[in-house]
Amino acid sequence: MRVRIFDTTLRDGEQTPGVALSPEKKLSIAKKLDDLGVDAIEAGFPIISDGEQQAIKLITKANLSAEICGLARTSKKDIDAAIDCGLNYIHTFIATSDIHLQYKLKMTRDEALAKAIEAVEYGKAHGLQVEFSAEDATRSDREFLKRVFSEVAKAGADRVDIPDTVGYSTPQYMAQITKDAIAASKLPVSVHCHNDFGLAVANAISGIHAGAQCAHVTINGIGERAGNASLEEFVMALQCLPFEQKWETGIKTKLLYETSRYVSNLVGITVQPNKAIVGENAFGHESGIHTHGILSNPLTYEPISPELVGRTRWMQVGKHAGIHGISAMLEEYGVKPSEGQLRLILDKVKGIGDQGKHITDVELLSIANEILGEHAIKRIVQLTGFSVSTGIGTMPYAFVKLNIDGTDYVGTDYGVGPVDAALNAIQKITGEIAKVRVKEYKLDSISGGSAALCEVTIKVEDAFGNMSSAKSIGEDIVTTSVQAMIDGINRIMLKKTLKQKKIGS
Ligand code: MN
């Protein structure tokens, strides 16, 4: 069965506290959602501002494959604003729960029903596709809700939606009222679930199992309060879990991770590391038992393969490490220690792990270096020249000269400070050649005083989502940062070269 994906990242998602997007950003997200394969995009709430209208106009004119929808209360001026934006599909809503009727709308049930019918008829008279939502449906009187759905269907609505506005439904109740809505309206039913109790995706899936054809979802589950059902979790659960029936969507799942990160960057909301599907740790392993299992067969500790959602798995070592995981991690960098050397490396790793420290591939490589001797690890990128200038009344500026695999490159750039300028200049070169970007930069002071030692940790990422981190310690913040950056680039390029060789051979 095909399930319709109605994405409301640009409407409910934008109602996340602290989020506001410019029209250009909304357009760029709409394009990403369209590439991802969503069926409908709720582009915004036209009546709220001029900027919102401008954004929706840009999106309706962008010639996207997805249907474009706008939110409207059951009032003519809201619907007119939607029409003015070039929309031919509206999502109109009025609350039906007694608590909303009494304290927010100050209306009787019959008055609200009359407004709903009037709005649906008005929209249909203007040639619009109309999806009607009974706001706070899950806390509404069940008989009244059925009456509302049946009346709006008679008034000409094309679709009805069940919003679990405050995330108050259980999966069982969602199934029951979905069946009610289908019986009462005989229309395609959508479910719009919120995550106040962490049940948004479960409730949405329950609605689908009960016969709903569509779910309202957002990228990364953003939205008001605890957010909405997350698109990536909903789609992957439907597609991968052992339900009796087979479900499919139009989503290109390989683009999920990329889209998640794109939206996260633009809206400024980071994704929690343990978030399903798109969180940093969703395909990361540390424990020796797990890494050993993964190396024998990834299905032992991964329910789906990370490639399916556009990701790669990563492993790190620590006190839970085992010989197999360490050997596999080192092999990624072309380092092949003997059995005895591996034992020595493992002892060191466990020693550091027992001190409560976390060991990145950087430390692991430097431990391997110690035991195998320098030259065990190849360097592709060499820093051959470098200078910065900074001061007051002048823009910090950097000059960098790199030798990459035998060829010289020169890069210059400005920045907000000398470190930024230096890293920008490096990225100008590596950005073109290896598409490597800085993902995280962290600076710590190790000792006190102006001659303090500083420690720089850098995480770099290439275009395929491969990540590598590097750490450098020194007296000069700028030089130490540059060194860490070059180390990080070397690691990621080494990984890439080895991968290419493997594919080639
Ligand atoms: Mn909502």
mmCIF file of C-alpha atoms in Angstrom, residues 3-326:
data_model
loop_
_atom_site.group_PDB
_atom_site.id
_atom_site.type_symbol
_atom_site.label_atom_id
_atom_site.label_comp_id
_atom_site.label_asym_id
_atom_site.label_seq_id
_atom_site.Cartn_x
_atom_site.Cartn_y
_atom_site.Cartn_z
ATOM 1 C CA VAL A 3 1.237 5.951 2.002
ATOM 2 C CA ARG A 4 1.095 9.652 1.227
ATOM 3 C CA ILE A 5 3.693 11.851 2.917
ATOM 4 C CA PHE A 6 2.465 15.335 3.788
ATOM 5 C CA ASP A 7 5.473 17.275 5.024
ATOM 6 C CA THR A 8 4.838 20.166 7.380
ATOM 7 C CA THR A 9 8.442 21.064 8.222
ATOM 8 C CA LEU A 10 7.838 24.523 6.756
ATOM 9 C CA ARG A 11 4.636 25.130 8.736
ATOM 10 C CA ASP A 12 4.398 23.148 12.001
ATOM 11 C CA GLY A 13 8.169 22.676 11.972
ATOM 12 C CA GLU A 14 8.680 26.412 11.651
ATOM 13 C CA GLN A 15 6.394 26.880 14.654
ATOM 14 C CA THR A 16 9.148 25.287 16.775
ATOM 15 C CA PRO A 17 9.992 27.815 19.482
ATOM 16 C CA GLY A 18 12.876 29.994 18.304
ATOM 17 C CA VAL A 19 12.651 29.116 14.624
ATOM 18 C CA ALA A 20 11.939 31.660 11.888
ATOM 19 C CA LEU A 21 13.054 31.215 8.303
ATOM 20 C CA SER A 22 13.571 33.799 5.571
ATOM 21 C CA PRO A 23 11.609 33.290 2.321
ATOM 22 C CA GLU A 24 14.806 32.191 0.534
ATOM 23 C CA LYS A 25 15.553 29.579 3.175
ATOM 24 C CA LYS A 26 11.991 28.285 3.038
ATOM 25 C CA LEU A 27 12.283 27.941 -0.723
ATOM 26 C CA SER A 28 15.562 26.054 -0.468
ATOM 27 C CA ILE A 29 14.081 23.640 2.084
ATOM 28 C CA ALA A 30 11.005 23.145 -0.130
ATOM 29 C CA LYS A 31 13.311 22.148 -3.001
ATOM 30 C CA LYS A 32 15.113 19.652 -0.760
ATOM 31 C CA LEU A 33 11.796 18.147 0.349
ATOM 32 C CA ASP A 34 10.728 17.864 -3.262
ATOM 33 C CA ASP A 35 13.972 16.063 -4.153
ATOM 34 C CA LEU A 36 13.369 13.753 -1.205
ATOM 35 C CA GLY A 37 10.056 12.741 -2.758
ATOM 36 C CA VAL A 38 7.381 14.002 -0.365
ATOM 37 C CA ASP A 39 3.868 14.053 -1.854
ATOM 38 C CA ALA A 40 2.759 17.347 -0.345
ATOM 39 C CA ILE A 41 4.531 20.303 1.222
ATOM 40 C CA GLU A 42 2.721 22.518 3.700
ATOM 41 C CA ALA A 43 4.605 25.680 2.825
ATOM 42 C CA GLY A 44 3.305 27.934 5.579
ATOM 43 C CA PHE A 45 0.450 29.892 7.104
ATOM 44 C CA PRO A 46 -0.206 32.726 4.609
ATOM 45 C CA ILE A 47 -2.130 35.092 6.901
ATOM 46 C CA ILE A 48 0.627 35.444 9.519
ATOM 47 C CA SER A 49 3.023 37.838 7.749
ATOM 48 C CA ASP A 50 4.155 39.446 4.521
ATOM 49 C CA GLY A 51 7.379 37.464 4.619
ATOM 50 C CA GLU A 52 5.402 34.230 4.958
ATOM 51 C CA GLN A 53 3.318 35.153 1.911
ATOM 52 C CA GLN A 54 6.442 36.003 -0.046
ATOM 53 C CA ALA A 55 7.928 32.613 0.875
ATOM 54 C CA ILE A 56 4.800 30.723 -0.183
ATOM 55 C CA LYS A 57 4.650 32.628 -3.471
ATOM 56 C CA LEU A 58 8.268 31.665 -4.189
ATOM 57 C CA ILE A 59 7.441 28.029 -3.452
ATOM 58 C CA THR A 60 4.243 27.900 -5.510
ATOM 59 C CA LYS A 61 6.160 29.370 -8.458
ATOM 60 C CA ALA A 62 9.082 26.955 -8.154
ATOM 61 C CA ASN A 63 7.503 24.241 -10.299
ATOM 62 C CA LEU A 64 7.972 21.472 -7.773
ATOM 63 C CA SER A 65 6.513 17.990 -8.244
ATOM 64 C CA ALA A 66 4.989 17.931 -4.745
ATOM 65 C CA GLU A 67 1.571 19.459 -4.142
ATOM 66 C CA ILE A 68 1.911 22.748 -2.262
ATOM 67 C CA CYS A 69 -0.486 23.481 0.567
ATOM 68 C CA GLY A 70 -1.073 26.441 2.913
ATOM 69 C CA LEU A 71 -2.716 26.590 6.328
ATOM 70 C CA ALA A 72 -5.855 28.688 6.890
ATOM 71 C CA ARG A 73 -8.239 29.133 9.788
ATOM 72 C CA THR A 74 -11.903 28.762 8.821
ATOM 73 C CA SER A 75 -12.146 32.423 7.888
ATOM 74 C CA LYS A 76 -12.498 34.026 4.482
ATOM 75 C CA LYS A 77 -9.553 36.366 4.997
ATOM 76 C CA ASP A 78 -7.232 33.432 5.738
ATOM 77 C CA ILE A 79 -8.432 31.555 2.669
ATOM 78 C CA ASP A 80 -8.164 34.694 0.508
ATOM 79 C CA ALA A 81 -4.581 35.150 1.673
ATOM 80 C CA ALA A 82 -3.854 31.577 0.569
ATOM 81 C CA ILE A 83 -5.411 32.206 -2.847
ATOM 82 C CA ASP A 84 -3.317 35.399 -3.187
ATOM 83 C CA CYS A 85 -0.172 33.306 -2.724
ATOM 84 C CA GLY A 86 -1.064 31.221 -5.765
ATOM 85 C CA LEU A 87 -2.087 28.177 -3.708
ATOM 86 C CA ASN A 88 -4.713 25.797 -5.011
ATOM 87 C CA TYR A 89 -4.627 23.524 -1.968
ATOM 88 C CA ILE A 90 -5.506 24.620 1.565
ATOM 89 C CA HIS A 91 -5.405 22.939 4.949
ATOM 90 C CA THR A 92 -8.175 24.615 6.937
ATOM 91 C CA PHE A 93 -8.803 23.948 10.595
ATOM 92 C CA ILE A 94 -11.013 24.711 13.556
ATOM 93 C CA ALA A 95 -10.861 23.255 17.037
ATOM 94 C CA THR A 96 -13.527 20.736 18.003
ATOM 95 C CA SER A 97 -12.610 19.869 21.599
ATOM 96 C CA ASP A 98 -14.693 21.429 24.353
ATOM 97 C CA ILE A 99 -11.603 22.811 26.053
ATOM 98 C CA HIS A 100 -10.622 24.753 22.913
ATOM 99 C CA LEU A 101 -14.214 25.773 22.153
ATOM 100 C CA GLN A 102 -14.791 27.128 25.636
ATOM 101 C CA TYR A 103 -11.468 28.794 26.424
ATOM 102 C CA LYS A 104 -10.011 29.722 23.047
ATOM 103 C CA LEU A 105 -12.773 30.117 20.475
ATOM 104 C CA LYS A 106 -15.624 30.923 22.903
ATOM 105 C CA MET A 107 -18.006 29.115 20.572
ATOM 106 C CA THR A 108 -20.532 26.335 20.873
ATOM 107 C CA ARG A 109 -19.990 23.048 19.048
ATOM 108 C CA ASP A 110 -22.646 24.014 16.494
ATOM 109 C CA GLU A 111 -21.044 27.386 15.835
ATOM 110 C CA ALA A 112 -17.683 25.738 15.191
ATOM 111 C CA LEU A 113 -19.281 23.187 12.884
ATOM 112 C CA ALA A 114 -21.014 25.978 10.937
ATOM 113 C CA LYS A 115 -17.662 27.799 10.517
ATOM 114 C CA ALA A 116 -16.040 24.568 9.284
ATOM 115 C CA ILE A 117 -18.742 23.979 6.673
ATOM 116 C CA GLU A 118 -18.630 27.597 5.543
ATOM 117 C CA ALA A 119 -14.833 27.480 5.069
ATOM 118 C CA VAL A 120 -14.926 24.218 3.128
ATOM 119 C CA GLU A 121 -17.681 25.560 0.848
ATOM 120 C CA TYR A 122 -15.782 28.837 0.364
ATOM 121 C CA GLY A 123 -12.598 26.999 -0.553
ATOM 122 C CA LYS A 124 -14.402 24.669 -2.956
ATOM 123 C CA ALA A 125 -16.231 27.642 -4.559
ATOM 124 C CA HIS A 126 -12.768 29.056 -5.324
ATOM 125 C CA GLY A 127 -11.633 25.837 -6.942
ATOM 126 C CA LEU A 128 -9.278 24.791 -4.164
ATOM 127 C CA GLN A 129 -8.381 21.337 -2.949
ATOM 128 C CA VAL A 130 -9.498 21.398 0.699
ATOM 129 C CA GLU A 131 -8.099 19.305 3.541
ATOM 130 C CA PHE A 132 -10.021 19.839 6.770
ATOM 131 C CA SER A 133 -8.518 19.401 10.235
ATOM 132 C CA ALA A 134 -10.538 19.112 13.422
ATOM 133 C CA GLU A 135 -7.990 20.659 15.758
ATOM 134 C CA ASP A 136 -7.503 18.782 19.050
ATOM 135 C CA ALA A 137 -9.496 15.917 17.527
ATOM 136 C CA THR A 138 -8.158 13.389 20.021
ATOM 137 C CA ARG A 139 -9.609 15.333 22.977
ATOM 138 C CA SER A 140 -12.893 16.073 21.182
ATOM 139 C CA ASP A 141 -16.170 14.345 21.941
ATOM 140 C CA ARG A 142 -16.085 11.240 19.769
ATOM 141 C CA GLU A 143 -19.673 11.510 18.497
ATOM 142 C CA PHE A 144 -19.281 15.224 17.756
ATOM 143 C CA LEU A 145 -16.045 14.529 15.866
ATOM 144 C CA LYS A 146 -17.833 11.999 13.648
ATOM 145 C CA ARG A 147 -20.547 14.566 12.944
ATOM 146 C CA VAL A 148 -17.951 17.200 12.006
ATOM 147 C CA PHE A 149 -16.174 14.861 9.596
ATOM 148 C CA SER A 150 -19.420 13.773 8.009
ATOM 149 C CA GLU A 151 -20.665 17.367 7.558
ATOM 150 C CA VAL A 152 -17.429 18.736 6.070
ATOM 151 C CA ALA A 153 -17.410 15.812 3.649
ATOM 152 C CA LYS A 154 -20.926 16.738 2.553
ATOM 153 C CA ALA A 155 -19.746 20.342 2.151
ATOM 154 C CA GLY A 156 -17.185 19.108 -0.391
ATOM 155 C CA ALA A 157 -13.922 18.599 1.525
ATOM 156 C CA ASP A 158 -11.375 16.488 -0.386
ATOM 157 C CA ARG A 159 -9.557 15.117 2.633
ATOM 158 C CA VAL A 160 -9.953 15.129 6.396
ATOM 159 C CA ASP A 161 -7.180 15.154 8.942
ATOM 160 C CA ILE A 162 -7.070 13.985 12.564
ATOM 161 C CA PRO A 163 -4.712 16.217 14.525
ATOM 162 C CA ASP A 164 -3.479 14.854 17.823
ATOM 163 C CA THR A 165 -2.704 18.473 18.633
ATOM 164 C CA VAL A 166 -1.191 17.943 22.084
ATOM 165 C CA GLY A 167 0.081 14.397 21.580
ATOM 166 C CA TYR A 168 -2.553 13.006 23.919
ATOM 167 C CA SER A 169 -3.652 9.945 21.946
ATOM 168 C CA THR A 170 -2.646 6.343 22.439
ATOM 169 C CA PRO A 171 -1.990 4.162 19.384
ATOM 170 C CA GLN A 172 -5.209 2.225 20.178
ATOM 171 C CA TYR A 173 -7.363 5.349 20.326
ATOM 172 C CA MET A 174 -5.786 6.743 17.147
ATOM 173 C CA ALA A 175 -6.814 3.543 15.350
ATOM 174 C CA GLN A 176 -10.381 3.834 16.629
ATOM 175 C CA ILE A 177 -10.943 7.442 15.603
ATOM 176 C CA THR A 178 -9.246 6.863 12.263
ATOM 177 C CA LYS A 179 -11.884 4.198 11.562
ATOM 178 C CA ASP A 180 -14.567 6.640 12.746
ATOM 179 C CA ALA A 181 -13.261 9.355 10.417
ATOM 180 C CA ILE A 182 -13.173 7.013 7.416
ATOM 181 C CA ALA A 183 -16.703 5.762 8.095
ATOM 182 C CA ALA A 184 -18.083 9.257 8.705
ATOM 183 C CA SER A 185 -16.412 11.073 5.801
ATOM 184 C CA LYS A 186 -15.724 8.317 3.217
ATOM 185 C CA LEU A 187 -12.733 10.483 2.309
ATOM 186 C CA PRO A 188 -8.984 9.912 2.382
ATOM 187 C CA VAL A 189 -7.920 10.441 6.008
ATOM 188 C CA SER A 190 -4.656 11.952 7.263
ATOM 189 C CA VAL A 191 -3.187 11.801 10.756
ATOM 190 C CA HIS A 192 -1.205 14.638 12.330
ATOM 191 C CA CYS A 193 0.545 13.411 15.458
ATOM 192 C CA HIS A 194 2.512 15.309 18.076
ATOM 193 C CA ASN A 195 5.251 13.893 20.241
ATOM 194 C CA ASP A 196 4.437 15.154 23.728
ATOM 195 C CA PHE A 197 4.639 11.605 25.099
ATOM 196 C CA GLY A 198 7.107 10.290 22.513
ATOM 197 C CA LEU A 199 4.316 8.446 20.696
ATOM 198 C CA ALA A 200 3.961 10.565 17.562
ATOM 199 C CA VAL A 201 5.389 7.979 15.158
ATOM 200 C CA ALA A 202 3.626 5.063 16.882
ATOM 201 C CA ASN A 203 0.320 6.935 16.727
ATOM 202 C CA ALA A 204 0.819 7.850 13.072
ATOM 203 C CA ILE A 205 1.589 4.239 12.169
ATOM 204 C CA SER A 206 -1.444 3.065 14.112
ATOM 205 C CA GLY A 207 -3.583 5.512 12.113
ATOM 206 C CA ILE A 208 -2.163 4.123 8.871
ATOM 207 C CA HIS A 209 -2.876 0.555 9.955
ATOM 208 C CA ALA A 210 -6.451 1.568 10.708
ATOM 209 C CA GLY A 211 -6.888 2.833 7.146
ATOM 210 C CA ALA A 212 -5.521 6.402 7.054
ATOM 211 C CA GLN A 213 -3.804 7.108 3.741
ATOM 212 C CA CYS A 214 -1.564 9.960 4.760
ATOM 213 C CA ALA A 215 0.560 11.224 7.659
ATOM 214 C CA HIS A 216 1.628 14.781 8.411
ATOM 215 C CA VAL A 217 5.307 14.643 9.359
ATOM 216 C CA THR A 218 8.376 16.857 9.693
ATOM 217 C CA ILE A 219 12.078 16.398 9.086
ATOM 218 C CA ASN A 220 13.864 15.585 12.375
ATOM 219 C CA GLY A 221 10.444 15.636 14.049
ATOM 220 C CA ILE A 222 10.624 19.390 14.625
ATOM 221 C CA GLY A 223 7.451 21.239 15.498
ATOM 222 C CA GLU A 224 5.602 22.853 18.346
ATOM 223 C CA ARG A 225 6.700 21.802 21.856
ATOM 224 C CA ALA A 226 8.028 18.218 21.646
ATOM 225 C CA GLY A 227 7.516 18.266 17.888
ATOM 226 C CA ASN A 228 5.669 16.227 15.283
ATOM 227 C CA ALA A 229 6.010 12.672 14.012
ATOM 228 C CA SER A 230 9.443 12.533 12.385
ATOM 229 C CA LEU A 231 9.413 11.861 8.653
ATOM 230 C CA GLU A 232 12.527 9.705 8.682
ATOM 231 C CA GLU A 233 11.365 7.501 11.566
ATOM 232 C CA PHE A 234 7.861 7.120 10.178
ATOM 233 C CA VAL A 235 9.026 6.239 6.661
ATOM 234 C CA MET A 236 11.726 3.787 7.737
ATOM 235 C CA ALA A 237 9.504 2.080 10.314
ATOM 236 C CA LEU A 238 6.750 1.575 7.743
ATOM 237 C CA GLN A 239 9.200 0.285 5.178
ATOM 238 C CA CYS A 240 11.414 -1.909 7.364
ATOM 239 C CA LEU A 241 9.457 -3.292 10.317
ATOM 240 C CA PRO A 242 7.820 -6.702 10.027
ATOM 241 C CA PHE A 243 4.207 -5.575 9.625
ATOM 242 C CA GLU A 244 1.773 -8.001 8.079
ATOM 243 C CA GLN A 245 1.073 -5.629 5.258
ATOM 244 C CA LYS A 246 3.730 -4.091 2.980
ATOM 245 C CA TRP A 247 3.871 -0.293 2.998
ATOM 246 C CA GLU A 248 5.695 2.027 0.691
ATOM 247 C CA THR A 249 6.179 5.747 0.233
ATOM 248 C CA GLY A 250 7.653 7.915 -2.505
ATOM 249 C CA ILE A 251 10.585 8.859 -0.274
ATOM 250 C CA LYS A 252 14.099 8.372 -1.644
ATOM 251 C CA THR A 253 15.450 7.026 1.614
ATOM 252 C CA LYS A 254 19.095 7.452 0.597
ATOM 253 C CA LEU A 255 18.543 11.214 0.819
ATOM 254 C CA LEU A 256 17.165 11.117 4.387
ATOM 255 C CA TYR A 257 20.384 11.840 6.248
ATOM 256 C CA GLU A 258 21.440 14.620 3.918
ATOM 257 C CA THR A 259 17.998 16.248 4.137
ATOM 258 C CA SER A 260 17.959 15.936 7.924
ATOM 259 C CA ARG A 261 21.283 17.732 8.193
ATOM 260 C CA TYR A 262 20.320 20.358 5.674
ATOM 261 C CA VAL A 263 17.172 21.234 7.619
ATOM 262 C CA SER A 264 19.020 21.094 10.937
ATOM 263 C CA ASN A 265 21.586 23.611 9.686
ATOM 264 C CA LEU A 266 19.032 25.989 8.226
ATOM 265 C CA VAL A 267 16.644 26.006 11.177
ATOM 266 C CA GLY A 268 19.474 25.995 13.720
ATOM 267 C CA ILE A 269 18.236 22.993 15.692
ATOM 268 C CA THR A 270 20.748 20.236 16.273
ATOM 269 C CA VAL A 271 19.600 16.640 16.179
ATOM 270 C CA GLN A 272 20.065 14.731 19.452
ATOM 271 C CA PRO A 273 22.868 12.128 19.104
ATOM 272 C CA ASN A 274 20.628 9.208 20.039
ATOM 273 C CA LYS A 275 17.835 10.173 17.623
ATOM 274 C CA ALA A 276 16.657 7.208 15.546
ATOM 275 C CA ILE A 277 17.796 7.028 11.891
ATOM 276 C CA VAL A 278 19.493 10.455 11.661
ATOM 277 C CA GLY A 279 21.182 10.943 15.065
ATOM 278 C CA GLU A 280 24.967 10.952 15.186
ATOM 279 C CA ASN A 281 25.058 7.668 17.143
ATOM 280 C CA ALA A 282 22.339 5.802 15.237
ATOM 281 C CA PHE A 283 24.964 3.769 13.350
ATOM 282 C CA GLY A 284 27.922 4.160 15.719
ATOM 283 C CA HIS A 285 29.462 1.356 17.757
ATOM 284 C CA GLU A 286 31.901 1.215 20.580
ATOM 285 C CA SER A 287 31.522 -1.927 22.648
ATOM 286 C CA GLY A 288 33.907 -4.737 21.678
ATOM 287 C CA ILE A 289 31.090 -7.289 21.608
ATOM 288 C CA HIS A 290 29.092 -5.090 19.257
ATOM 289 C CA THR A 291 31.964 -4.177 16.960
ATOM 290 C CA HIS A 292 32.940 -7.841 16.725
ATOM 291 C CA GLY A 293 29.349 -8.728 15.805
ATOM 292 C CA ILE A 294 29.118 -5.915 13.267
ATOM 293 C CA LEU A 295 32.353 -7.014 11.610
ATOM 294 C CA SER A 296 31.089 -10.587 11.235
ATOM 295 C CA ASN A 297 27.675 -9.504 10.044
ATOM 296 C CA PRO A 298 26.286 -5.969 10.442
ATOM 297 C CA LEU A 299 22.786 -7.372 10.968
ATOM 298 C CA THR A 300 23.854 -8.572 14.416
ATOM 299 C CA TYR A 301 23.641 -5.059 15.844
ATOM 300 C CA GLU A 302 22.095 -2.939 13.094
ATOM 301 C CA PRO A 303 18.432 -3.461 12.195
ATOM 302 C CA ILE A 304 18.955 -1.803 8.808
ATOM 303 C CA SER A 305 22.028 -0.964 6.827
ATOM 304 C CA PRO A 306 23.140 2.666 7.212
ATOM 305 C CA GLU A 307 23.513 3.008 3.420
ATOM 306 C CA LEU A 308 19.744 2.685 3.104
ATOM 307 C CA VAL A 309 19.355 6.135 4.661
ATOM 308 C CA GLY A 310 22.472 7.656 3.114
ATOM 309 C CA ARG A 311 24.819 7.062 6.024
ATOM 310 C CA THR A 312 27.953 5.142 6.896
ATOM 311 C CA ARG A 313 28.585 3.253 10.116
ATOM 312 C CA TRP A 314 31.403 4.291 12.419
ATOM 313 C CA MET A 315 33.200 2.620 15.231
ATOM 314 C CA GLN A 316 35.258 4.014 18.041
ATOM 315 C CA VAL A 317 37.267 2.337 20.713
ATOM 316 C CA GLY A 318 37.281 2.709 24.464
ATOM 317 C CA LYS A 319 37.263 0.538 27.519
ATOM 318 C CA HIS A 320 34.764 -1.788 25.842
ATOM 319 C CA ALA A 321 37.100 -2.306 22.887
ATOM 320 C CA GLY A 322 38.072 -5.661 21.456
ATOM 321 C CA ILE A 323 40.820 -6.790 19.143
ATOM 322 C CA HIS A 324 38.539 -7.088 16.096
ATOM 323 C CA GLY A 325 37.202 -3.550 16.296
ATOM 324 C CA ILE A 326 40.656 -2.052 16.680
#
